[in-house]
Amino acid sequence: MNSPTPIQDLARNPIKRPAPFLPMSREEMTKLGWDECDIILVTGDAYIDHPSFGMALIGRLLEAQGFRVGILAQPDWHSAEPFKALGKPRLFFGVTAGNMDSMINRYTADRRPRSDDAYTPHGAPDKRPDRAVTLYSQRCREAFPGVQIMIGGIEASLRRIAQYDYWSDKVRQSALIYAKADILLFGNAERALVDIAHRAAAGEKLREMRDLRGTAFIVPQGWRPDAGWSEEDSTTVDTPGRVDAHPDPYAMEPEQPKQLAGAELPEGTQPIRLISKAERLRAKLEARQKTVVRLPAYEAVAYDPVLYAHASRVLHLESNPGNARALVQQHGERDVWINPPPIPLTTPEMDYIYGLHYARNPHPSYGDAHIPAWEMIRFSINIMRGCFGGCTFCSITEHEGRIIQSRSEESILREVEEIRDKTRGFTGHITDLGGPTANMYRLACKDPKIESACRRLSCVYPGICENLNTDHSSLVQLYRKARAIPGVKKITIGSGLRYDIAVRSPEYIKELVTHHVSGYLKIAPEHTESGPLAKMMKPGVDTFERFRELFDRYSKQAGKKQYLIPYFIAAHPGTTDEDMLNLALWLKQNNFRPDQVQAFTPTPMAMATTMWHTRRNPLKKLARSSEKVEVVRDAKQRKLHKAFLRYHDPESWPMLREALFAMGRADLIGNSPHHLVPPARPGEQLQPAPRGNARGGGGPGTPNPMPRQPQPRQPLARGSQPKLGNGKGKKTSGTKPRVR
């Protein structure tokens, strides 16, 4: 990977005095002495000037580069008028749906509208549209025809190629096609963003910028950056073998005589030159850097599940910035060209971005409005980016990459002091030092050359790579220094923990358990059975057991009663009813009573989504005869899988009894400790089971011992773990919703 110019050295007219808040109105622009904005950022979130919110981070970065940046936060999309509030930007509109994909933000895993929005004042719903990137872009063009538009953020990033959309149950084209944007930014796009802004200021059009990593754009079919590029066709899964020509037994032509030693060679013949391994590798790398891989066209993947799965596999294999090639996918008469992913930010660059001026509060226009997402992160700090776990149901890797990008210790400690001094309501409690994962800080491949050549989808599955550094000493040192800062009374870790690498550093677990757990620690084994875990690329439950043993031991040594809060996914691809039954039995045996449970939600571009849509496994090379993946699509079966996780809830018992009868496991219905659910009370009228099969119901007329009214909730058994929540599977105050 080439070393690009550091972001902090790109500023040409650096800002001298940052604005208290980036302006959201003409009045604020007037106070700053602006007659126009250079760049206007449109977002589906409320504007909170904090680096955990992408729009604030991007806005402050552009401001530091000398640009006048305005914010249109959650504009009313029903007309173009609200998009005219700050006037026409001199350079371009930057459009994002916000910190979450708008469809995930607005709908549950069962496709039902959510009743709240954590990124909106007072949690009010319906403050952003479906597919916000597309609609916002259309309104920007209506407001100012001919204006340049750049799209980015997680929604655009995860929809940069043709992708399955769970909410419409079809494959949709690239977000570029729908938004009609000039350019799309994906991944950690800060460096590309700064380059684009400076080049636009110099008069270059966005649609002409085609040489930046981390960007995608629309080109005519067959376009190439220059004549030196070649194309690798990956539009099919068929791999024909070599065809050897059969000799003609009737041929009468005489054999050509062999060249004798010392004979005169034909004119132009060159002597054979031996090429060293280093030269061969260098030539191969140079050729690879000028090779574009052609994915199956949108029209093909939209109707062919095998080709869709193949395209998904190729995309994920071409995700390492050290060796990824450009990708191209035909959409109708045009191509969507995707440059290789951005080169990860260095520690000084991360420090520069997070060290910019932030007010660390919501915009004053919101007054004292309660914004749930802000309340959740106001006292937390991002210490790193990226995740090398590669969980197939998670989109972090597709967006932030597998290479960990860490801030320096000094930068993090300085932010702790800023929270103490600037954030209103601080009482001495830092609620998180984390990121996508709590304990990947400064973990990386032991050899940069190996890292740049690697094409593994995960550094920790099926086992932890021997080249991965798992030393947690830097994180332990950071924890100790952070809690020693005057005014800091307590630091807890709110980000999810990767327990399979934590067990490699017992010292870290001891430090965490002794000082940084406030009664409960969330952890995500996801399942106990090998079938679903293999499709998730998660470790076996024995690794979780090792972590739990260390957690309990060090909690006891610290004289604390602390509990693990495990998360599990229902209805994940590769999961059968028997898998969920075994998980429920394990939960009961271990006295876990999950209250907040979730069913698998197919998110754009995730590999598990590919499994769900195609019933093929993109973790392996694809063929027409590839294995079929068990998929839970039926609404009743999805509900049953969630009911297994809530085996302790009386509202789940009728469905579980019905399923156990159908599965031939009526032996699990009873009142003893080894039973899963209690029987119906004597004398209750039974209802016939609905028509169905072993996945959710018995045959017609099968007796179903279900009480007409749910039984009262049973008390917890002695020694069992307390639950969080209100008993109805809904979030309650003080609990953090799970963000993947």
XYZ file of C-alpha atoms in Angstrom:
740
model
C 0.000 0.000 0.000
C 1.322 3.428 -0.891
C 1.574 5.965 1.917
C -0.701 8.875 1.008
C -0.283 12.404 2.279
C -1.557 12.603 5.896
C -4.915 14.326 6.245
C -3.534 16.931 8.601
C -1.067 18.043 5.900
C -3.710 18.541 3.190
C -5.211 21.783 4.526
C -4.574 24.695 2.164
C -6.495 27.420 3.955
C -6.869 26.073 7.499
C -9.622 27.605 9.604
C -8.411 30.040 12.250
C -11.460 30.096 14.512
C -13.935 27.194 14.426
C -17.641 27.967 14.674
C -19.301 27.249 18.039
C -21.657 24.980 16.044
C -21.827 24.443 12.305
C -24.750 26.594 11.091
C -28.215 25.138 10.554
C -29.920 28.412 9.547
C -29.357 31.615 7.618
C -29.252 33.558 10.881
C -26.300 31.504 12.092
C -24.539 31.988 8.744
C -25.004 35.759 9.062
C -23.491 35.759 12.556
C -20.459 33.953 11.156
C -20.195 36.472 8.317
C -21.011 33.942 5.582
C -22.972 34.767 2.455
C -22.957 31.135 1.295
C -21.771 27.673 2.306
C -19.066 25.857 0.393
C -20.503 22.474 1.335
C -23.884 21.577 2.829
C -24.206 18.252 4.627
C -27.649 16.620 4.716
C -28.241 14.003 7.411
C -31.104 11.894 8.738
C -29.897 12.359 12.336
C -30.226 15.269 14.701
C -27.082 17.421 14.647
C -25.017 16.622 17.728
C -21.540 18.135 17.675
C -19.741 15.047 18.952
C -17.206 12.815 17.120
C -19.377 9.719 17.633
C -21.837 11.252 15.145
C -20.522 10.993 11.604
C -21.959 14.278 10.399
C -20.216 16.270 13.150
C -16.912 14.500 12.520
C -17.067 15.055 8.747
C -18.262 18.634 9.146
C -15.511 19.597 11.572
C -12.884 17.933 9.366
C -13.981 19.968 6.334
C -14.127 23.096 8.481
C -10.540 22.487 9.621
C -9.540 22.299 5.953
C -10.860 25.815 5.430
C -14.353 25.146 4.062
C -17.594 26.793 5.204
C -19.850 23.910 6.121
C -23.582 24.008 6.826
C -25.832 21.273 8.223
C -29.361 20.301 7.172
C -30.375 17.883 9.904
C -33.528 15.817 9.359
C -35.053 18.174 6.760
C -38.720 17.665 5.887
C -38.451 15.589 2.699
C -42.018 16.096 1.530
C -40.947 19.089 -0.574
C -37.763 20.741 -1.801
C -38.279 23.973 0.184
C -36.485 22.848 3.385
C -33.448 21.994 1.247
C -33.182 25.646 0.251
C -32.773 26.827 3.862
C -29.032 27.494 3.581
C -29.015 28.395 -0.091
C -27.097 26.642 -2.846
C -23.689 25.268 -1.808
C -20.760 26.664 -3.744
C -19.235 23.210 -4.227
C -21.632 20.342 -3.478
C -24.188 18.683 -1.221
C -22.949 15.793 0.927
C -25.859 13.420 1.639
C -26.114 10.654 4.252
C -28.932 8.773 5.964
C -27.160 9.169 9.325
C -25.388 6.774 11.666
C -27.725 3.917 10.647
C -29.229 2.612 7.449
C -32.624 4.307 7.261
C -34.528 1.040 6.734
C -32.939 -0.586 9.779
C -33.623 2.586 11.727
C -37.306 2.684 10.763
C -38.327 -0.992 10.756
C -37.996 -4.019 13.028
C -36.765 -7.480 12.025
C -40.445 -8.323 11.392
C -40.756 -5.371 8.968
C -42.965 -3.423 11.369
C -42.469 0.343 11.778
C -40.534 1.267 14.899
C -42.260 3.482 17.435
C -39.164 5.593 18.150
C -35.932 6.878 16.654
C -32.931 7.141 18.990
C -31.271 9.795 16.806
C -34.224 12.210 16.933
C -35.228 14.741 19.622
C -37.582 13.059 22.119
C -37.111 9.812 20.169
C -39.872 10.849 17.768
C -40.446 8.485 14.813
C -40.946 9.380 11.131
C -38.402 12.199 11.039
C -36.517 10.583 8.165
C -37.788 8.859 5.008
C -37.299 5.324 3.790
C -34.087 5.063 1.745
C -33.094 8.506 2.937
C -30.002 8.828 0.738
C -32.076 8.495 -2.417
C -34.874 10.846 -1.389
C -32.598 13.508 0.083
C -30.537 13.502 -3.126
C -33.641 13.916 -5.257
C -34.823 16.865 -3.157
C -31.405 18.537 -3.410
C -31.621 18.395 -7.203
C -35.182 19.706 -7.149
C -34.096 22.612 -4.967
C -31.062 23.449 -7.121
C -31.016 21.813 -10.572
C -27.498 20.990 -11.679
C -26.019 20.997 -8.173
C -23.277 18.465 -7.494
C -24.120 15.650 -5.054
C -21.874 13.306 -3.133
C -23.426 10.452 -1.124
C -21.819 8.566 1.750
C -22.293 7.130 5.209
C -23.251 3.584 6.105
C -26.409 3.438 3.957
C -24.577 4.409 0.772
C -21.530 2.338 1.735
C -23.518 -0.886 2.170
C -25.511 -0.282 -1.012
C -22.665 0.541 -3.369
C -23.344 -2.501 -5.564
C -26.537 -4.400 -6.373
C -27.766 -5.678 -3.009
C -30.644 -7.674 -1.557
C -33.132 -5.423 0.224
C -35.006 -7.252 2.973
C -37.820 -4.710 3.232
C -38.844 -4.892 -0.432
C -37.730 -8.553 -0.734
C -35.855 -7.957 -3.951
C -32.408 -7.127 -5.267
C -32.001 -3.385 -5.735
C -29.542 -1.502 -7.894
C -26.589 0.443 -6.523
C -27.521 3.528 -4.495
C -25.702 5.554 -7.164
C -28.365 4.647 -9.710
C -31.324 5.657 -7.546
C -29.743 8.796 -6.068
C -28.256 9.910 -9.406
C -25.262 11.091 -7.393
C -22.006 12.237 -8.940
C -19.856 10.143 -6.616
C -20.265 7.709 -3.700
C -17.888 7.433 -0.751
C -17.647 4.211 1.243
C -15.754 3.056 4.291
C -13.518 5.395 6.280
C -13.831 8.144 3.717
C -12.103 11.105 5.391
C -9.065 11.155 3.120
C -11.116 10.856 -0.071
C -13.536 13.496 1.207
C -10.787 16.043 1.795
C -9.287 15.355 -1.644
C -12.687 15.760 -3.296
C -13.373 19.039 -1.497
C -10.040 20.583 -2.489
C -10.293 19.405 -6.085
C -13.863 20.681 -6.334
C -12.676 24.051 -5.001
C -10.089 24.077 -7.807
C -12.873 23.661 -10.378
C -12.844 19.916 -11.024
C -16.236 18.222 -11.373
C -17.136 15.446 -8.945
C -18.138 13.076 -11.728
C -14.653 13.469 -13.241
C -12.843 12.350 -10.055
C -12.237 8.691 -10.753
C -8.856 7.977 -9.188
C -9.662 8.025 -5.458
C -9.750 4.975 -3.225
C -12.996 4.407 -1.378
C -15.143 5.892 -4.141
C -17.692 4.519 -6.589
C -19.197 6.180 -9.657
C -21.128 5.520 -12.849
C -19.228 5.145 -16.136
C -20.066 4.121 -19.712
C -19.763 0.417 -20.434
C -16.185 -0.626 -21.068
C -14.624 2.496 -19.503
C -11.040 2.140 -18.241
C -8.825 4.650 -16.401
C -6.154 4.184 -19.087
C -4.956 1.753 -21.732
C -2.858 -0.253 -19.275
C -5.857 -1.761 -17.474
C -7.091 -5.319 -17.954
C -10.359 -6.964 -16.949
C -10.874 -10.260 -15.140
C -14.249 -11.770 -15.961
C -15.958 -13.147 -12.844
C -19.511 -13.108 -14.150
C -20.033 -16.865 -13.890
C -19.376 -19.682 -11.441
C -18.632 -22.194 -14.191
C -14.926 -23.012 -14.458
C -14.298 -25.083 -17.583
C -11.182 -27.219 -17.603
C -8.378 -27.083 -20.135
C -9.298 -28.274 -23.617
C -6.473 -30.234 -25.273
C -6.416 -30.578 -29.044
C -6.716 -34.194 -30.188
C -4.070 -35.253 -32.722
C -5.380 -36.079 -36.176
C -4.573 -39.735 -36.843
C -4.896 -39.182 -40.604
C -2.514 -36.250 -40.809
C 0.360 -36.974 -43.267
C 2.444 -33.847 -42.637
C 6.019 -34.688 -41.654
C 7.300 -33.657 -38.240
C 9.353 -30.480 -38.091
C 13.001 -31.171 -37.334
C 14.259 -30.036 -33.959
C 16.655 -27.094 -33.757
C 20.195 -28.398 -33.479
C 22.646 -26.880 -31.043
C 24.777 -24.176 -32.646
C 22.364 -23.677 -35.524
C 21.457 -20.147 -36.546
C 18.365 -18.826 -34.694
C 15.518 -17.088 -36.493
C 15.742 -13.308 -36.620
C 14.266 -11.579 -33.541
C 14.718 -14.577 -31.228
C 15.576 -13.514 -27.673
C 17.582 -15.552 -25.193
C 15.789 -16.970 -22.161
C 16.182 -14.752 -19.071
C 15.713 -16.125 -15.574
C 13.443 -13.883 -13.458
C 13.826 -13.777 -9.688
C 10.937 -14.436 -7.334
C 10.987 -10.804 -6.165
C 10.685 -9.580 -9.761
C 7.809 -11.971 -10.453
C 5.947 -10.824 -7.351
C 6.522 -7.170 -8.219
C 5.226 -7.682 -11.758
C 2.223 -9.595 -10.446
C 1.403 -6.827 -7.953
C 1.699 -4.137 -10.627
C -0.611 -6.093 -12.915
C -3.071 -6.626 -10.063
C -3.187 -2.902 -9.307
C -4.374 -2.305 -12.865
C -6.923 -5.121 -12.988
C -10.661 -4.665 -12.589
C -12.869 -7.624 -11.675
C -16.197 -7.729 -13.495
C -18.987 -8.947 -11.236
C -22.182 -10.513 -12.578
C -24.475 -7.754 -13.817
C -27.383 -6.428 -11.765
C -29.779 -8.036 -14.235
C -28.105 -11.414 -13.544
C -27.843 -11.297 -9.743
C -31.414 -10.005 -9.449
C -32.777 -13.338 -10.675
C -29.978 -15.864 -10.184
C -29.278 -16.718 -6.514
C -26.020 -18.533 -7.290
C -24.608 -15.554 -9.175
C -25.724 -13.228 -6.369
C -23.867 -15.362 -3.826
C -20.825 -15.462 -6.104
C -20.806 -11.661 -6.438
C -21.048 -11.338 -2.659
C -18.088 -13.676 -2.174
C -15.923 -11.795 -4.687
C -16.755 -8.448 -3.072
C -15.678 -9.687 0.369
C -12.508 -11.293 -0.955
C -11.580 -7.946 -2.537
C -11.819 -5.994 0.709
C -8.226 -5.871 1.959
C -6.780 -2.461 1.005
C -3.371 -4.117 0.559
C -4.424 -6.336 -2.342
C -8.002 -5.451 -3.338
C -8.744 -4.841 -6.993
C -11.273 -2.484 -8.501
C -14.725 -3.941 -9.172
C -17.214 -3.160 -11.915
C -20.841 -4.222 -12.250
C -23.132 -3.573 -15.179
C -26.446 -1.841 -14.502
C -28.409 -1.632 -17.740
C -26.407 0.322 -20.274
C -23.937 1.676 -17.709
C -21.349 0.307 -15.305
C -20.909 1.017 -11.614
C -17.159 1.230 -10.994
C -15.891 0.645 -7.425
C -12.314 1.585 -6.604
C -10.354 -0.402 -3.971
C -11.122 0.365 -0.308
C -9.429 3.330 1.378
C -6.067 2.869 3.055
C -6.618 2.782 6.839
C -5.949 5.951 8.780
C -2.734 6.146 10.763
C -2.698 6.878 14.487
C -1.648 10.541 13.926
C -4.522 10.956 11.451
C -6.994 9.453 13.923
C -5.664 11.794 16.614
C -6.036 14.781 14.292
C -9.668 13.997 13.439
C -10.773 13.283 17.006
C -8.767 16.227 18.308
C -10.680 18.831 16.267
C -13.004 21.312 17.945
C -16.309 19.743 18.999
C -18.920 21.425 21.175
C -19.737 17.941 22.520
C -23.423 18.854 22.861
C -26.560 18.898 20.687
C -27.182 22.003 18.587
C -28.786 24.768 20.700
C -31.904 24.743 18.502
C -32.974 21.511 20.227
C -33.117 23.176 23.624
C -33.419 20.604 26.387
C -34.909 17.918 24.141
C -34.077 14.356 25.096
C -32.130 12.637 22.294
C -31.699 8.955 23.251
C -28.570 8.274 21.178
C -26.888 11.343 22.639
C -27.749 10.309 26.180
C -26.217 6.939 25.436
C -22.821 8.144 24.139
C -22.357 11.579 25.701
C -19.765 10.252 28.185
C -18.229 7.579 25.932
C -15.088 7.653 23.789
C -14.192 5.926 20.521
C -10.668 4.592 20.880
C -10.482 2.624 17.613
C -12.192 1.648 14.357
C -12.602 -1.537 12.379
C -13.129 -5.182 13.299
C -11.267 -8.289 12.155
C -13.934 -10.655 13.519
C -15.757 -10.982 10.212
C -19.103 -12.053 11.729
C -21.326 -12.738 8.738
C -24.407 -11.012 10.195
C -22.532 -7.785 10.944
C -21.816 -4.931 8.532
C -18.961 -3.291 10.460
C -16.298 -5.042 8.419
C -17.893 -4.048 5.098
C -17.975 -0.423 6.230
C -14.920 0.153 8.453
C -12.689 -2.702 7.287
C -10.765 -5.458 9.061
C -7.632 -3.463 9.874
C -7.806 -1.845 13.309
C -7.182 1.898 13.374
C -6.312 3.070 16.880
C -5.905 6.463 18.478
C -2.907 7.259 20.628
C -3.092 7.014 24.383
C -2.494 10.754 24.713
C -5.392 11.609 22.381
C -7.821 9.408 24.307
C -6.793 10.736 27.715
C -7.149 14.281 26.427
C -10.717 13.538 25.343
C -11.497 12.170 28.801
C -10.449 15.547 30.192
C -12.572 17.361 27.589
C -15.643 15.379 28.621
C -14.936 16.246 32.217
C -14.577 19.958 31.421
C -17.060 20.537 28.558
C -19.925 18.030 28.616
C -22.862 19.130 30.701
C -24.117 16.701 33.314
C -20.809 14.873 33.793
C -20.647 13.302 37.257
C -17.361 11.441 36.926
C -18.571 8.339 35.058
C -17.048 7.518 31.630
C -19.498 5.028 30.151
C -17.274 3.484 27.487
C -13.757 3.318 26.108
C -14.389 1.239 23.016
C -15.564 1.132 19.441
C -17.018 -1.589 17.218
C -15.375 -3.994 19.676
C -14.161 -3.224 23.183
C -10.866 -5.098 23.133
C -9.240 -4.809 19.688
C -7.307 -1.657 20.570
C -3.869 -1.771 18.890
C -4.288 -5.407 17.865
C -2.906 -6.102 14.408
C -1.087 -8.574 12.209
C 2.480 -9.185 13.365
C 3.849 -8.579 9.854
C 2.554 -5.748 7.614
C 3.608 -7.696 4.511
C 1.503 -10.679 5.546
C -1.388 -8.345 6.390
C -1.300 -6.669 2.982
C -1.324 -10.026 1.175
C -3.988 -11.749 3.323
C -7.377 -12.679 1.853
C -8.932 -14.347 4.917
C -12.458 -13.265 5.735
C -11.718 -13.322 9.472
C -8.590 -13.191 11.620
C -10.232 -15.241 14.379
C -12.280 -17.900 12.555
C -12.144 -20.891 12.417
C -9.305 -20.216 14.840
C -7.218 -17.230 15.839
C -4.572 -16.611 13.180
C -1.035 -17.344 14.333
C 0.053 -13.987 12.893
C -2.436 -11.975 14.964
C -1.076 -10.089 17.951
C -3.496 -10.630 20.850
C -1.534 -8.765 23.538
C -3.955 -6.579 25.554
C -1.255 -4.796 27.576
C -1.750 -1.465 25.751
C -5.450 -1.520 26.617
C -4.775 -2.410 30.259
C -2.349 0.498 30.502
C -4.906 2.832 28.921
C -7.572 1.794 31.445
C -5.218 2.450 34.358
C -4.181 5.891 33.156
C -7.750 6.926 32.292
C -9.197 6.119 35.700
C -6.311 7.989 37.363
C -7.403 11.309 35.782
C -8.669 13.755 38.432
C -12.449 14.025 38.378
C -12.966 10.553 36.917
C -14.679 8.334 39.465
C -15.567 5.329 37.352
C -15.013 3.948 33.859
C -17.206 1.150 32.543
C -16.961 -0.643 29.204
C -20.132 -0.492 27.137
C -18.898 -1.863 23.803
C -19.276 -5.551 23.033
C -16.380 -7.773 24.061
C -14.653 -10.260 21.765
C -14.198 -12.993 24.340
C -12.223 -15.435 22.153
C -9.259 -13.060 22.040
C -9.813 -11.851 25.616
C -9.121 -15.343 26.981
C -5.641 -15.039 25.469
C -4.953 -12.237 28.013
C -6.212 -13.219 31.475
C -4.581 -10.061 32.856
C -6.973 -8.008 30.732
C -10.017 -9.928 31.972
C -8.882 -9.426 35.568
C -8.420 -5.681 34.993
C -11.787 -5.400 33.271
C -13.710 -7.392 35.873
C -12.040 -5.727 38.850
C -12.424 -2.106 37.774
C -14.628 -1.646 34.687
C -17.776 -3.755 35.057
C -20.747 -2.161 36.770
C -22.652 -5.298 37.729
C -23.330 -6.504 34.182
C -21.139 -7.154 31.157
C -22.716 -7.768 27.771
C -21.218 -10.464 25.631
C -22.384 -12.137 22.427
C -21.905 -15.890 22.066
C -24.887 -15.714 19.616
C -25.537 -19.470 19.731
C -24.358 -22.772 21.171
C -24.751 -25.115 18.190
C -22.057 -25.714 15.586
C -24.383 -25.357 12.581
C -25.445 -21.742 13.154
C -22.046 -20.768 14.573
C -20.291 -21.959 11.401
C -22.590 -19.760 9.305
C -21.926 -16.817 11.665
C -18.144 -17.397 11.755
C -18.278 -17.381 15.550
C -16.291 -19.563 17.996
C -17.789 -22.547 19.780
C -19.540 -22.273 23.116
C -16.541 -23.859 24.862
C -14.649 -20.582 24.335
C -17.475 -18.707 26.028
C -17.312 -21.179 28.916
C -13.594 -20.457 29.372
C -14.288 -16.741 29.445
C -17.139 -17.164 31.918
C -14.895 -19.182 34.230
C -12.307 -16.382 34.267
C -15.025 -13.741 34.672
C -16.512 -15.516 37.696
C -13.093 -16.186 39.243
C -11.901 -12.584 39.042
C -15.279 -11.213 40.147
C -15.053 -13.387 43.250
C -11.479 -12.265 43.898
C -12.648 -8.634 43.658
C -15.465 -9.341 46.101
C -18.136 -8.424 43.555
C -21.357 -10.067 42.420
C -21.326 -9.505 38.679
C -23.211 -11.116 35.829
C -22.753 -11.742 32.135
C -25.579 -10.612 29.873
C -25.321 -12.880 26.817
C -26.856 -11.986 23.469
C -28.241 -14.582 21.091
C -29.684 -14.398 17.583
C -32.845 -16.244 16.635
C -33.590 -17.437 13.107
C -30.076 -16.930 11.745
C -29.315 -18.749 8.462
C -28.164 -22.272 9.176
C -30.385 -22.601 12.260
C -32.901 -25.418 12.681
C -35.677 -25.815 15.249
C -33.537 -28.472 16.934
C -30.665 -25.967 17.220
C -32.942 -23.495 18.973
C -34.279 -26.192 21.273
C -30.737 -27.156 22.277
C -29.921 -23.499 22.884
C -33.000 -23.121 25.097
C -31.974 -26.187 27.126
C -28.472 -24.761 27.533
C -29.895 -21.438 28.689
C -32.048 -23.121 31.294
C -29.230 -25.339 32.491
C -27.020 -22.271 32.955
C -29.743 -20.110 34.543
C -29.740 -17.518 31.742
C -33.095 -15.838 31.152
C -32.734 -13.481 28.169
C -35.313 -10.741 28.165
C -34.219 -8.656 25.180
C -33.978 -11.001 22.221
C -33.730 -10.330 18.512
C -34.365 -12.221 15.321
C -31.854 -12.078 12.505
C -32.301 -9.020 10.303
C -30.823 -9.285 6.780
C -28.786 -6.083 6.439
C -27.440 -4.905 3.076
C -24.241 -6.570 1.849
C -23.702 -8.838 4.895
C -22.729 -12.412 4.015
C -25.474 -13.829 6.246
C -27.941 -11.770 4.205
C -26.591 -13.488 1.115
C -27.272 -16.851 2.768
C -30.773 -15.763 3.738
C -31.611 -14.527 0.244
C -29.903 -17.189 -1.881
C -29.789 -20.239 0.430
C -26.138 -20.591 -0.643
C -22.985 -20.274 1.441
C -20.612 -17.555 0.115
C -17.985 -18.552 2.698
C -17.045 -21.320 0.267
C -16.388 -21.358 -3.447
C -19.703 -21.364 -5.286
C -21.004 -23.843 -7.806
C -24.460 -24.765 -9.044
C -24.247 -27.853 -6.854
C -23.120 -25.982 -3.704
C -24.658 -26.876 -0.363
C -28.032 -25.391 0.519
C -28.307 -23.350 3.708
C -31.223 -23.810 6.110
C -33.139 -20.528 6.148
C -35.930 -19.403 8.482
C -38.317 -17.298 6.402
C -41.752 -18.252 7.701
C -43.044 -15.663 10.191
C -44.400 -18.316 12.540
C -41.101 -20.184 12.603
C -39.183 -16.967 13.278
C -41.527 -16.303 16.189
C -40.946 -19.834 17.453
C -37.178 -19.344 17.413
C -37.553 -16.198 19.504
C -39.864 -18.100 21.849
C -37.131 -20.678 22.467
C -34.863 -17.859 23.674
C -37.642 -16.700 26.029
C -38.432 -20.184 27.313
C -39.059 -18.710 30.786
C -41.842 -16.360 29.646
C -45.385 -17.772 30.123
C -46.423 -16.023 26.921
C -44.006 -18.315 25.047
C -45.201 -21.576 26.635
C -48.205 -22.301 24.383
C -46.128 -22.031 21.217
C -43.296 -24.050 22.737
C -45.637 -26.834 23.879
C -47.099 -27.064 20.402
C -43.631 -27.205 18.846
C -42.323 -29.787 21.306
C -45.265 -32.080 20.555
C -44.645 -31.694 16.811
C -40.906 -32.354 17.227
C -41.535 -35.500 19.277
C -40.079 -33.915 22.408
C -43.111 -33.900 24.687
C -40.739 -35.324 27.317
C -39.541 -31.757 27.857
C -42.964 -30.624 29.094
C -43.250 -30.943 32.850
C -42.506 -29.388 36.222
C -39.119 -30.880 37.100
C -35.793 -28.994 36.611
C -34.922 -30.964 33.462
C -38.156 -29.949 31.706
C -38.210 -26.877 29.476
C -41.786 -25.658 29.990
C -44.537 -26.623 32.454
C -47.650 -28.506 31.328
C -51.044 -26.904 31.010
C -52.897 -26.689 34.305
C -55.341 -29.560 34.990
C -58.858 -28.925 33.807
C -57.940 -26.311 31.223
C -59.679 -26.625 27.890
C -57.278 -27.594 25.107
C -57.277 -26.041 21.668
C -56.650 -27.998 18.474
C -53.320 -27.113 16.916
C -53.471 -25.155 13.664
C -52.563 -26.863 10.440
C -48.833 -26.993 9.938
C -45.774 -29.196 10.106
C -42.873 -30.001 12.371
C -41.546 -26.456 12.034
C -44.331 -24.829 13.878
C -47.441 -26.914 14.287
C -48.901 -30.395 14.394
C -51.174 -31.922 11.841
C -54.865 -31.103 11.668
C -56.725 -31.948 14.837
C -53.604 -32.659 16.916
C -54.335 -31.969 20.594
C -52.577 -28.876 21.795
C -52.397 -28.461 25.583
C -52.421 -24.684 25.536
C -54.179 -22.681 28.251
C -56.524 -20.021 26.949
C -54.948 -17.468 29.301
C -51.203 -17.138 29.893
C -49.983 -18.382 33.226
C -48.477 -15.912 35.706
C -44.730 -15.297 35.541
C -42.777 -17.727 37.706
C -40.220 -16.434 40.221
C -36.522 -16.836 39.474
C -34.904 -19.970 40.837
C -32.343 -19.548 43.576
C -28.981 -18.565 42.107
C -30.341 -17.605 38.707
C -29.370 -14.331 37.092
C -31.589 -11.253 37.243
C -33.100 -9.916 34.035
C -32.913 -6.522 32.437
C -35.955 -4.922 30.859
C -39.657 -4.774 31.492
C -40.509 -8.397 30.752
C -42.014 -7.632 27.334
C -38.894 -7.612 25.212
C -38.833 -3.809 25.054
C -36.015 -1.482 25.987
C -36.271 0.268 29.310
C -34.495 3.349 30.549
C -30.868 2.703 31.318
C -30.469 -0.189 28.882
C -28.491 0.256 25.711
C -30.037 -1.051 22.487
C -27.824 -3.443 20.637
C -26.200 -1.860 17.602
C -24.550 -4.109 15.049
